[in-house]
Coordinates of C-alpha atoms and ligand atoms in Angstrom, one line a residue:
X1 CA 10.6 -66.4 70.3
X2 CA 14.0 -68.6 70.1
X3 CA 16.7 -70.3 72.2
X4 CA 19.3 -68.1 71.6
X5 CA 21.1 -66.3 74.1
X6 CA 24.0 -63.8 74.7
X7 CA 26.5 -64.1 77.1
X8 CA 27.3 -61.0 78.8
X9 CA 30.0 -60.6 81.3
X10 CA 30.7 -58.8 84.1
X11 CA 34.6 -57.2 84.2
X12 CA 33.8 -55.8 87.6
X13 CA 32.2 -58.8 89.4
X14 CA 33.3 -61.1 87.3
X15 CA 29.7 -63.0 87.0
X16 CA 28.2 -63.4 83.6
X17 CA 24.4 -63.9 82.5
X18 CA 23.0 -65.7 79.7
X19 CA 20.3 -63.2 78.2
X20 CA 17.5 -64.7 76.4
X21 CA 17.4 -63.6 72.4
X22 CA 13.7 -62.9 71.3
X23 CA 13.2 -63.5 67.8
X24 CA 9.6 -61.4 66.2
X25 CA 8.2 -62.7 62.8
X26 CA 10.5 -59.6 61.1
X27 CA 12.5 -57.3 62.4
X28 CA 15.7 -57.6 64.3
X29 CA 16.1 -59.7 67.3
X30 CA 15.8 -58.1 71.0
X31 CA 17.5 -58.6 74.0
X32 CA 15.4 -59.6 77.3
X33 CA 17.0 -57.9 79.6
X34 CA 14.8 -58.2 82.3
X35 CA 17.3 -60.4 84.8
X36 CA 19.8 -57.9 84.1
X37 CA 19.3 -55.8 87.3
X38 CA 18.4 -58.8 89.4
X39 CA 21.4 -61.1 88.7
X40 CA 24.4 -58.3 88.1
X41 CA 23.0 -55.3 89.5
X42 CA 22.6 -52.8 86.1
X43 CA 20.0 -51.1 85.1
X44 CA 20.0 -49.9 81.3
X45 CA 20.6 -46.7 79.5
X46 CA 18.7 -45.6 76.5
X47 CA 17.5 -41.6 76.6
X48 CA 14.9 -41.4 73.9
X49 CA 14.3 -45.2 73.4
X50 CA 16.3 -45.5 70.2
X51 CA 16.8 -48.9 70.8
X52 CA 14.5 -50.3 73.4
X53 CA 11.3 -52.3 72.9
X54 CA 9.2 -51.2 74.9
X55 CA 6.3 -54.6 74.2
X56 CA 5.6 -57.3 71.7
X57 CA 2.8 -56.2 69.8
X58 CA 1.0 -57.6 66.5
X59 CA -0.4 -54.5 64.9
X60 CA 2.3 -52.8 62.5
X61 CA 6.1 -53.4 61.5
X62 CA 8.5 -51.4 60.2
X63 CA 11.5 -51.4 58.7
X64 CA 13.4 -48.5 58.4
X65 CA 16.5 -49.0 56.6
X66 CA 14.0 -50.6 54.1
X67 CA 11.5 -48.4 53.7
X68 CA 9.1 -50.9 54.5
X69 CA 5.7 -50.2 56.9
X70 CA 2.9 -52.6 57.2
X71 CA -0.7 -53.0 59.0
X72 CA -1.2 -56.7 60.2
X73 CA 1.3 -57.9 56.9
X74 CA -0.5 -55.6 54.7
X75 CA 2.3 -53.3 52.9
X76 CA 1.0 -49.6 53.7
X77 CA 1.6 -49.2 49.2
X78 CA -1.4 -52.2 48.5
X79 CA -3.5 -50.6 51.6
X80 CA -3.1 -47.0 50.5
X81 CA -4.3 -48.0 46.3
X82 CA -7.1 -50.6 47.3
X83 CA -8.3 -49.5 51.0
X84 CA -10.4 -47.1 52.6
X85 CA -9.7 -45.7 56.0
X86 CA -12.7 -47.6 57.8
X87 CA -11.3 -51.0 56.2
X88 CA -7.9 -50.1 57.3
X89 CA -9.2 -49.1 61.2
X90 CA -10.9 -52.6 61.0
X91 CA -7.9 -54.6 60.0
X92 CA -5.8 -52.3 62.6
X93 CA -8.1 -53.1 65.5
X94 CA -9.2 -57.0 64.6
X95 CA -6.0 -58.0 62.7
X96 CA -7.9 -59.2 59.6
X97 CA -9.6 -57.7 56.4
X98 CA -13.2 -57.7 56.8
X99 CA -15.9 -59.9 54.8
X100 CA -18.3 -58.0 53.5
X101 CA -20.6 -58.8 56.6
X102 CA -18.5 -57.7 58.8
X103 CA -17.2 -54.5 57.0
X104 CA -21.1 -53.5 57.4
X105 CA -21.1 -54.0 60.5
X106 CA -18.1 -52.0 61.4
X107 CA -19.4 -49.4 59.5
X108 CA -22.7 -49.2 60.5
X109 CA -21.2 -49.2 64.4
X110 CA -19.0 -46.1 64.0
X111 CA -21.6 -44.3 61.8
X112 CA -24.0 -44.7 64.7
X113 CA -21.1 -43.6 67.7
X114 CA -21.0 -40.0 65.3
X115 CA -22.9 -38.0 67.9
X116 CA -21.5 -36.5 70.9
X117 CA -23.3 -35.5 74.2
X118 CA -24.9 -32.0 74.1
X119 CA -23.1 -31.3 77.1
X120 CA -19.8 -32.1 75.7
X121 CA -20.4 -29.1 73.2
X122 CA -21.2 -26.9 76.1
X123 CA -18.1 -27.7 77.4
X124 CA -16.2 -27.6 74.0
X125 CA -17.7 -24.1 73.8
X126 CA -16.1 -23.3 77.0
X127 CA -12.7 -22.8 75.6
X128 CA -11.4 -19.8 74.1
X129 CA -12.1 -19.0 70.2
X130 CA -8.5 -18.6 69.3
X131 CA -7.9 -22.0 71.3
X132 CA -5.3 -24.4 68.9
X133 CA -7.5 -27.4 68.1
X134 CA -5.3 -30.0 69.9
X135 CA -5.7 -28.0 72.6
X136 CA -9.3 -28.6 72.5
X137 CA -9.3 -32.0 71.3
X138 CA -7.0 -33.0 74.1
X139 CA -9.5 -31.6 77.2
X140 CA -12.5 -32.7 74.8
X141 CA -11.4 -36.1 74.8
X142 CA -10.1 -36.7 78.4
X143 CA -13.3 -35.2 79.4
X144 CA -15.5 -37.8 77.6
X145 CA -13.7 -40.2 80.4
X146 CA -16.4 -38.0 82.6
X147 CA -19.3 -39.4 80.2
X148 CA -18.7 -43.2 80.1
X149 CA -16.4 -43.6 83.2
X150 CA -18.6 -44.9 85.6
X151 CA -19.9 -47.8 83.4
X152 CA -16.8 -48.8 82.0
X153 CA -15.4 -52.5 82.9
X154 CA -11.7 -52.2 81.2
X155 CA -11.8 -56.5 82.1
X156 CA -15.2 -56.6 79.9
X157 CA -13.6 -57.6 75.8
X158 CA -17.0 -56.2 74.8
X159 CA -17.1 -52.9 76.8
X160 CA -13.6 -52.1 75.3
X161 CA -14.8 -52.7 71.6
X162 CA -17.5 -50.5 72.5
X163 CA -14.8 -47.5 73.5
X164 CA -12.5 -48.3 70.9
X165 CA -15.4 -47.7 67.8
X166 CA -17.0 -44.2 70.5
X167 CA -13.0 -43.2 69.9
X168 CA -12.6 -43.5 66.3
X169 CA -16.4 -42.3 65.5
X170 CA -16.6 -39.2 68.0
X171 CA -13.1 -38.0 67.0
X172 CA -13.7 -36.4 63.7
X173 CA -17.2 -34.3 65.6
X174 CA -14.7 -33.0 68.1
X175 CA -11.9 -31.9 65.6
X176 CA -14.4 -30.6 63.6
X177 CA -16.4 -28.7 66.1
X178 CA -13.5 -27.1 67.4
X179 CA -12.2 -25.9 63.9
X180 CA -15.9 -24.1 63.9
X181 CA -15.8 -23.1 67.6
X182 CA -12.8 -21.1 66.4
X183 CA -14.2 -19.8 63.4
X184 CA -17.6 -19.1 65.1
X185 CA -19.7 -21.0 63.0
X186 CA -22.7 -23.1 64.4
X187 CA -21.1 -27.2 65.5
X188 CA -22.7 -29.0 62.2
X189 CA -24.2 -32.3 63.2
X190 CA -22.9 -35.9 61.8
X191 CA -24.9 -36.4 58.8
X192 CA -24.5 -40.5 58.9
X193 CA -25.7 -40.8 55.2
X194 CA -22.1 -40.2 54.3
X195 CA -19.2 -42.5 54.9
X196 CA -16.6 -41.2 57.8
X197 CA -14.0 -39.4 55.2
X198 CA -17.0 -37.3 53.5
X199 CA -18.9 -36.9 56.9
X200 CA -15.6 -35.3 58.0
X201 CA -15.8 -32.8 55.1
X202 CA -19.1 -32.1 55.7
X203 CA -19.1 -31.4 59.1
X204 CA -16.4 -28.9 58.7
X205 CA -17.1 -27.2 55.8
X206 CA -20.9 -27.4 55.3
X207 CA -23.0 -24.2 56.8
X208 CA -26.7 -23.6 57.2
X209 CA -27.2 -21.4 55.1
X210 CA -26.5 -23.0 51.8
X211 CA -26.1 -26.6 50.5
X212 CA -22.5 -28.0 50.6
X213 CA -21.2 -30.3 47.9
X214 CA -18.5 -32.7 48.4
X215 CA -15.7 -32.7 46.4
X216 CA -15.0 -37.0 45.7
X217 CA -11.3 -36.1 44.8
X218 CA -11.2 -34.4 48.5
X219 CA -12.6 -36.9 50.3
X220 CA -10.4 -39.8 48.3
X221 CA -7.4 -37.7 49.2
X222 CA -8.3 -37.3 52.9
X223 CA -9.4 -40.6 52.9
X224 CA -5.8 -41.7 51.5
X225 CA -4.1 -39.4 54.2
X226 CA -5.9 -41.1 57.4
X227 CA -4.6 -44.5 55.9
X228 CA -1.3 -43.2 55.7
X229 CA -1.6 -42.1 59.1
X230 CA -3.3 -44.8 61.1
X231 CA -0.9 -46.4 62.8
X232 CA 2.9 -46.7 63.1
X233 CA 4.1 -48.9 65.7
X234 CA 6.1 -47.3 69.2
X235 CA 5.7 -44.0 67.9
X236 CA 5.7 -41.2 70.7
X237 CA 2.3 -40.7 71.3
X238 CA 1.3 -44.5 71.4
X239 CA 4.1 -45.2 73.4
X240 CA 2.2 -42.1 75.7
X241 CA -0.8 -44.2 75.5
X242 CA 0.3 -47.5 76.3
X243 CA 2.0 -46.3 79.4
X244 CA -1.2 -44.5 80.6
X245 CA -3.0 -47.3 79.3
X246 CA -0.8 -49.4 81.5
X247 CA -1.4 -47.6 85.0
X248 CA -5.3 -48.6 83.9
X249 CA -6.8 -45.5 83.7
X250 CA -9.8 -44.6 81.9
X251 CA -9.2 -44.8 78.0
X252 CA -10.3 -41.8 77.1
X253 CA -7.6 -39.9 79.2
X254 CA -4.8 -42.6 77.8
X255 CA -6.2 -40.9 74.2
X256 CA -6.0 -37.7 75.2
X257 CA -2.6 -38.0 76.5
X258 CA -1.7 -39.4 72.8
X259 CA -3.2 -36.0 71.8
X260 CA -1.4 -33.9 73.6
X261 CA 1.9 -36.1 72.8
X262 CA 1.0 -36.0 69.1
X263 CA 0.5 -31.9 69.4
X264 CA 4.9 -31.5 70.0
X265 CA 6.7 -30.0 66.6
X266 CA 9.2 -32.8 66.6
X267 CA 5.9 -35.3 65.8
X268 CA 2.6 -35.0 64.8
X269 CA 2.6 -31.3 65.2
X270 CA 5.6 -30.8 62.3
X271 CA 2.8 -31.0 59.2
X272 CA 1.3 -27.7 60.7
X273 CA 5.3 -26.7 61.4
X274 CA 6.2 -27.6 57.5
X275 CA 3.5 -25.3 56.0
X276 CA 4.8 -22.4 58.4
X277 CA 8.1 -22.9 57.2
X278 CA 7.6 -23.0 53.3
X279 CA 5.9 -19.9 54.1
X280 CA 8.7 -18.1 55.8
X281 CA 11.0 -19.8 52.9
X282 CA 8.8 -17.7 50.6
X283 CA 10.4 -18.5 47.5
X284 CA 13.1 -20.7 45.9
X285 CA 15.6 -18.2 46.3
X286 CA 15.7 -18.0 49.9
X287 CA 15.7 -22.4 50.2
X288 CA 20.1 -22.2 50.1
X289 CA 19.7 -19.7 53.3
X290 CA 17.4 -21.9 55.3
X291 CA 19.8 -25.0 54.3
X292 CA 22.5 -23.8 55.6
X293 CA 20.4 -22.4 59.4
X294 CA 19.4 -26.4 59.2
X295 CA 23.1 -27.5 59.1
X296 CA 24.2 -24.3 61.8
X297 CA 24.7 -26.6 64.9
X298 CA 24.3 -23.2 66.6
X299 CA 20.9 -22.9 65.3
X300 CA 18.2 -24.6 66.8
X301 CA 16.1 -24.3 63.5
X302 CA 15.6 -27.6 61.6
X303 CA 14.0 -28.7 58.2
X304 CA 10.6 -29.6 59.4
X305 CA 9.4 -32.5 57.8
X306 CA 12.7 -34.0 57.3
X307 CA 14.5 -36.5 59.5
X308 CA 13.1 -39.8 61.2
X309 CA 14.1 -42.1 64.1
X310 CA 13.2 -45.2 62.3
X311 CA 13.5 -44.0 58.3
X312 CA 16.9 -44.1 57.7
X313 CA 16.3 -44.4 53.5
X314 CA 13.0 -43.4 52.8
X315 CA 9.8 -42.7 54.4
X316 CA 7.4 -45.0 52.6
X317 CA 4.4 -43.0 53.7
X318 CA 6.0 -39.7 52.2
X319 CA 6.3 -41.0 48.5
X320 CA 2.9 -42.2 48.8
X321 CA 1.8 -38.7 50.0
X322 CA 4.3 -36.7 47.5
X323 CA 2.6 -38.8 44.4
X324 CA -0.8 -38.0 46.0
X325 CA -0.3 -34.7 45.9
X326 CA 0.8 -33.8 42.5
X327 CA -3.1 -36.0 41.4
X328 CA -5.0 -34.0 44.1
X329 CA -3.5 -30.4 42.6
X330 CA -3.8 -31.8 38.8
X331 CA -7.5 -33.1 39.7
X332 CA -8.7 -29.9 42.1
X333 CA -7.2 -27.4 39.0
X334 CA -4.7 -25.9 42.0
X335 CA -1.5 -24.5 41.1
X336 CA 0.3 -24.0 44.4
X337 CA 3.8 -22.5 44.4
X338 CA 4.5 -23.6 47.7
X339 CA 4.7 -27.6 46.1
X340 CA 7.1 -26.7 44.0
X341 CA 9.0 -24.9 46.9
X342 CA 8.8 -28.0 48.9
X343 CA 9.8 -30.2 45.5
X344 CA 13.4 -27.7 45.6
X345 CA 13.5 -27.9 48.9
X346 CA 13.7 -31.8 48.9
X347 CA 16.5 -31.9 45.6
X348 CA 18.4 -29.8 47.5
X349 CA 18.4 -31.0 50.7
X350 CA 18.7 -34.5 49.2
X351 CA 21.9 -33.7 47.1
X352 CA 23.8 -32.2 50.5
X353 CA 26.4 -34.3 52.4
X354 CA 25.1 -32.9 55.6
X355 CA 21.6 -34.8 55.2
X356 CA 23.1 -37.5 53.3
X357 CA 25.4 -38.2 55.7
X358 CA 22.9 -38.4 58.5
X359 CA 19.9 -40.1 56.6
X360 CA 17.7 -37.5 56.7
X361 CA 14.8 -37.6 54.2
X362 CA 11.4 -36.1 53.7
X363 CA 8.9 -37.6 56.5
X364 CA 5.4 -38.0 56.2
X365 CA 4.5 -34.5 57.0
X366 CA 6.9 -33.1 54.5
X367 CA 3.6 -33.2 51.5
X368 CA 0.9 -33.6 53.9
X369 CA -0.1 -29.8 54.2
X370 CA 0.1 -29.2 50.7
X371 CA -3.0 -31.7 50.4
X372 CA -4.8 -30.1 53.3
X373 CA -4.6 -26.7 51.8
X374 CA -5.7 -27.6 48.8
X375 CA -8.4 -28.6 50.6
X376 CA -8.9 -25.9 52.3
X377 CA -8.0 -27.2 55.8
X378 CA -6.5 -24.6 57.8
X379 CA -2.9 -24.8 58.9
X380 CA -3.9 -25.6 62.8
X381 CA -6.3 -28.0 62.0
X382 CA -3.4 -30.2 60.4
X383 CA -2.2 -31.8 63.3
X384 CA -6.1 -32.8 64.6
X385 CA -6.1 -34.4 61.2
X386 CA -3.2 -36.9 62.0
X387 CA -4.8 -37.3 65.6
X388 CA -8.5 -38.0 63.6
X389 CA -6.4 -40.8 61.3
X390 CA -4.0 -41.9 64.5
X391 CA -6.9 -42.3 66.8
X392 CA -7.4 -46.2 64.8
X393 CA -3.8 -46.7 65.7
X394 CA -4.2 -45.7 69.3
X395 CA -7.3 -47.9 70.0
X396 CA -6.0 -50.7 68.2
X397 CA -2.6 -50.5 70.4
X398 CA -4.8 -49.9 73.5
X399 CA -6.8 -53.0 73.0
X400 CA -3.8 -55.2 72.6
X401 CA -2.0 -54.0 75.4
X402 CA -5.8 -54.4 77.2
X403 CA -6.1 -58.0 76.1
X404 CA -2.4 -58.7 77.1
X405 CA -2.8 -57.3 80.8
X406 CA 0.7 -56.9 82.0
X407 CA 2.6 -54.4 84.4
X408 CA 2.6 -50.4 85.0
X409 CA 5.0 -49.0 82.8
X410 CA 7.9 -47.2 84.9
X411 CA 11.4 -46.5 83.7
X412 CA 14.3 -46.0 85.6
X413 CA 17.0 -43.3 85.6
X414 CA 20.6 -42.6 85.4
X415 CA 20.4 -40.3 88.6
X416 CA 23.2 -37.1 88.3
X417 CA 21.7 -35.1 91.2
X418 CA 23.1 -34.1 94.4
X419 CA 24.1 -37.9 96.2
X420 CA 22.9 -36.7 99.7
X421 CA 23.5 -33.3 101.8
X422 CA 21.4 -32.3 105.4
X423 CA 18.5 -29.8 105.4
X424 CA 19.5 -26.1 106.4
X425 CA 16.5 -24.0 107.7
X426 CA 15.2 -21.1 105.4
X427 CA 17.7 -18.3 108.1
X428 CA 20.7 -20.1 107.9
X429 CA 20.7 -20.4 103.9
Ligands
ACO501 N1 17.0 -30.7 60.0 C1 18.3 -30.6 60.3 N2 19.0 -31.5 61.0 C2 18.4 -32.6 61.4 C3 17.0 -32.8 61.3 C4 16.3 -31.8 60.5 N3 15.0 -31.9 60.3 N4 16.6 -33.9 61.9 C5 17.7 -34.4 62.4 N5 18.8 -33.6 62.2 C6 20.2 -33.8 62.6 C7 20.4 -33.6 64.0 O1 20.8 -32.2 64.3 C8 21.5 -34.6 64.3 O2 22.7 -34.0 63.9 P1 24.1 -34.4 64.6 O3 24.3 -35.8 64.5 O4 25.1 -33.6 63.9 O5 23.9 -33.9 66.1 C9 21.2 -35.8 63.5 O6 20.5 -35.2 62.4 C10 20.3 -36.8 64.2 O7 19.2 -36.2 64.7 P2 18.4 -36.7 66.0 O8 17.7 -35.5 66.6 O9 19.4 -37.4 66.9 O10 17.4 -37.7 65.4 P3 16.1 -38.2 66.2 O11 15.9 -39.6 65.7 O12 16.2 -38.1 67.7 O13 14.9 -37.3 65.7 C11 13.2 -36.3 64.5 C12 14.0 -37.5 64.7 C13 12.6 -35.8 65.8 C14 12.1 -36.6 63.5 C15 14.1 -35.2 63.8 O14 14.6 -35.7 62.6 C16 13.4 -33.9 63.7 O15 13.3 -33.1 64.6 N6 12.8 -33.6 62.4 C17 12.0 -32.4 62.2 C18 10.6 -32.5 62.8 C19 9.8 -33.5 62.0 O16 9.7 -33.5 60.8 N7 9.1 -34.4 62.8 C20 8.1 -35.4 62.3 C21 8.6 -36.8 62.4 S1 7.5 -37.9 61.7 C22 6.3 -38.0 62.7 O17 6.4 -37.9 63.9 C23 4.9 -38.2 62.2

């Protein structure tokens, strides 16, 4: 925080207010605003938050004409070559690097929260088998506010920690028992020998009929992926959740609303979005034909995967992944046409004065799926993938904005409607 202030003045009043300049550790100053509407009557006007913070948070900063993302200081490059997911959720939720005590701990805590309630597979089962995951994972989720609701103290520091490790433990059984609700396959138990990433694989992939084996170059890639994805700041869905959160409802709904918000095409649902797309490219022929439908303002279609509303250079998180997955193909023997579609794709795209011109460069979702393939994930299980990884975010965002207290969330408008007009009965319409 700082002393500086703007001076903004009224031409129609004539008054003028000193706003208050708020000055984070990085990042560009902000405006407090909040005497605006009280002392000269406005209201401000920012569809789509582009330049509104929405609360002062701790967790992860970004800069994106930089290229720069960080967890608690932590550049995301150091995390994603030294860290493991279950560090990273720990240093995400308590702001520090464990010691090695305390990384136990941690672990031992979310290995033991793996189980679900044999009632919540009833209810998982309840869905239909060509359900989308998210769709599940969303109802799945909100419902476990039905399990630990009446117990739950959202005041207790303890009880939240408690909800935040049941989040990031349970989430994986769920994604994973709706992948095999879909394929009908029997829901695979957490076998809590293995660590979170391989306990993933497992219980997807592993059936009862024969031993499954897991690959360590899968479950280091996957494990690389969830870091990438754990957090990143005011994003969409964590905005969702923070403004549930901040109404005070149960935690497990505010998550499932992040779910559901995550689920859209223009965020967490674009990996699954990019795959279909390099599939309807087909082959690098076509790519110069789907350019130019991307730059046809009187097409709705867009590159999926490309384009960011921080990123304006590069997406840190999407060189990481693009490196990633040329190892992960080299190391699993693949030879997948559709990378080098996606690798003609981006020189194109990135040599054309349309994208240049508006900043637009791969995203994190642009390389994602070609990992998840190669790892046999399923196209609509790649969004439930994010929301497994995001989930550390969520709860880590949820228990600051818990620990903070503060007010409801509620936005105003800019209203265009009718001003006023006089109720005609249904005859004389
Ligand atoms: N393909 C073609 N044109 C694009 C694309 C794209 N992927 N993204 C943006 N543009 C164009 C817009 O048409 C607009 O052009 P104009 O100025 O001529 O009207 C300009 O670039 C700015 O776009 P906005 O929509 O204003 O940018 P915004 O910040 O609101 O949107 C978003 C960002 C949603 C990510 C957008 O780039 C997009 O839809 N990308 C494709 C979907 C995607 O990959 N989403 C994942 C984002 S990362 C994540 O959530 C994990």
């Amino acid at each position: 925080m700082s002393d500086n202030k703007v001076n903004i003045t009224d031409p129609v009043s004539g008054k003028s207010l000193d706003l208050p300049v708020h000055t984070g550790s990085c990042g560009d100053p902000v405006l407090d605003i909040s005497k605006l509407h009280k002392e000269l009557g406005y209201f401000t006007y920012d569809p789509g938050f582009s330049v509104t913070a929405s609360c002062s948070s701790e967790i992860t900063f970004i800069d994106g004409d930089q290229g720069i993302l960080r967890y608690r200081g932590y550049p995301i490059e150091q995390l994603a070559n030294h860290s493991s997911f279950i560090e990273v959720a720990y240093l995400l939720l308590y702001g520090d690097l464990p010691a090695p005590a305390e990384f136990r701990k941690f672990e031992h805590d979310i290995t033991r929260h793996t189980m679900v309630h044999d009632k919540l597979n009833t209810f998982l089962k309840g869905f239909r088998y060509d359900s989308h995951p998210m769709a599940i994972m969303s109802g799945v989720v909100a419902s476990l506010a039905g399990f630990y609701h009446d117990d739950f103290d959202i005041k207790d520091a303890e009880e939240r920690d408690l909800t935040a490790k049941r989040l990031i433990a349970k989430m994986p059984t769920i994604a994973a028992a709706a992948y095999r609700h879909h394929v009908g396959w029997p829901t695979a138990y957490p076998r809590n020998s293995l660590n979170y990433t391989e306990r993933f694989l497992d219980m997807m992939f592993s059936v009862p009929a024969e031993p499954y084996k897991i690959n360590p170059v899968a479950a280091r890639a996957l494990d690389l992926l969830f870091i990438l994805h754990a957090d990143h700041e005011q994003n969409a869905s964590t905005s969702t959740v923070r403004l549930v959160a901040s109404t005070g409802a149960n935690p497990y709904a505010c998550i499932s609303a992040g779910i559901a918000a995550l689920w859209g095409p223009a965020h967490g649902g674009a990996n699954e979005a990019v795959l279909d797309m390099l599939n309807e490219i087909g082959s690098v022929e076509h790519v110069g034909k789907f350019i130019a439908k991307a730059k046809d303002k009187n097409d709705p279609f867009r590159l999926m995967g490309f384009g960011h509303r921080v990123y304006k250079n590069f997406d840190p998180r999407a060189q990481l992944i693009r490196s990633a997955c040329h190892d992960v193909l080299d190391d699993l023997g693949i030879k997948d046409p559709l990378l080098d579609l996606a690798m003609e794709l981006e020189k194109i795209a990135l040599e054309d004065d349309y994208f240049i011109e508006r900043k637009l460069y791969p995203n994190v979702d642009f390389y994602s799926g070609i990992i998840y393939k190669a790892l046999n994930i399923p196209t609509s299980m790649f969004t439930a993938m994010f929301a497994i990884a995001r989930t550390s975010g969520w709860v880590a965002q949820w228990l600051e904005q818990s620990a903070q207290g503060g007010r409801i969330g509620r936005p105003r408008q800019l209203y265009t409607g009718v001003a006023e007009r006089d109720y005609l009965p249904i005859d004389k319409r």
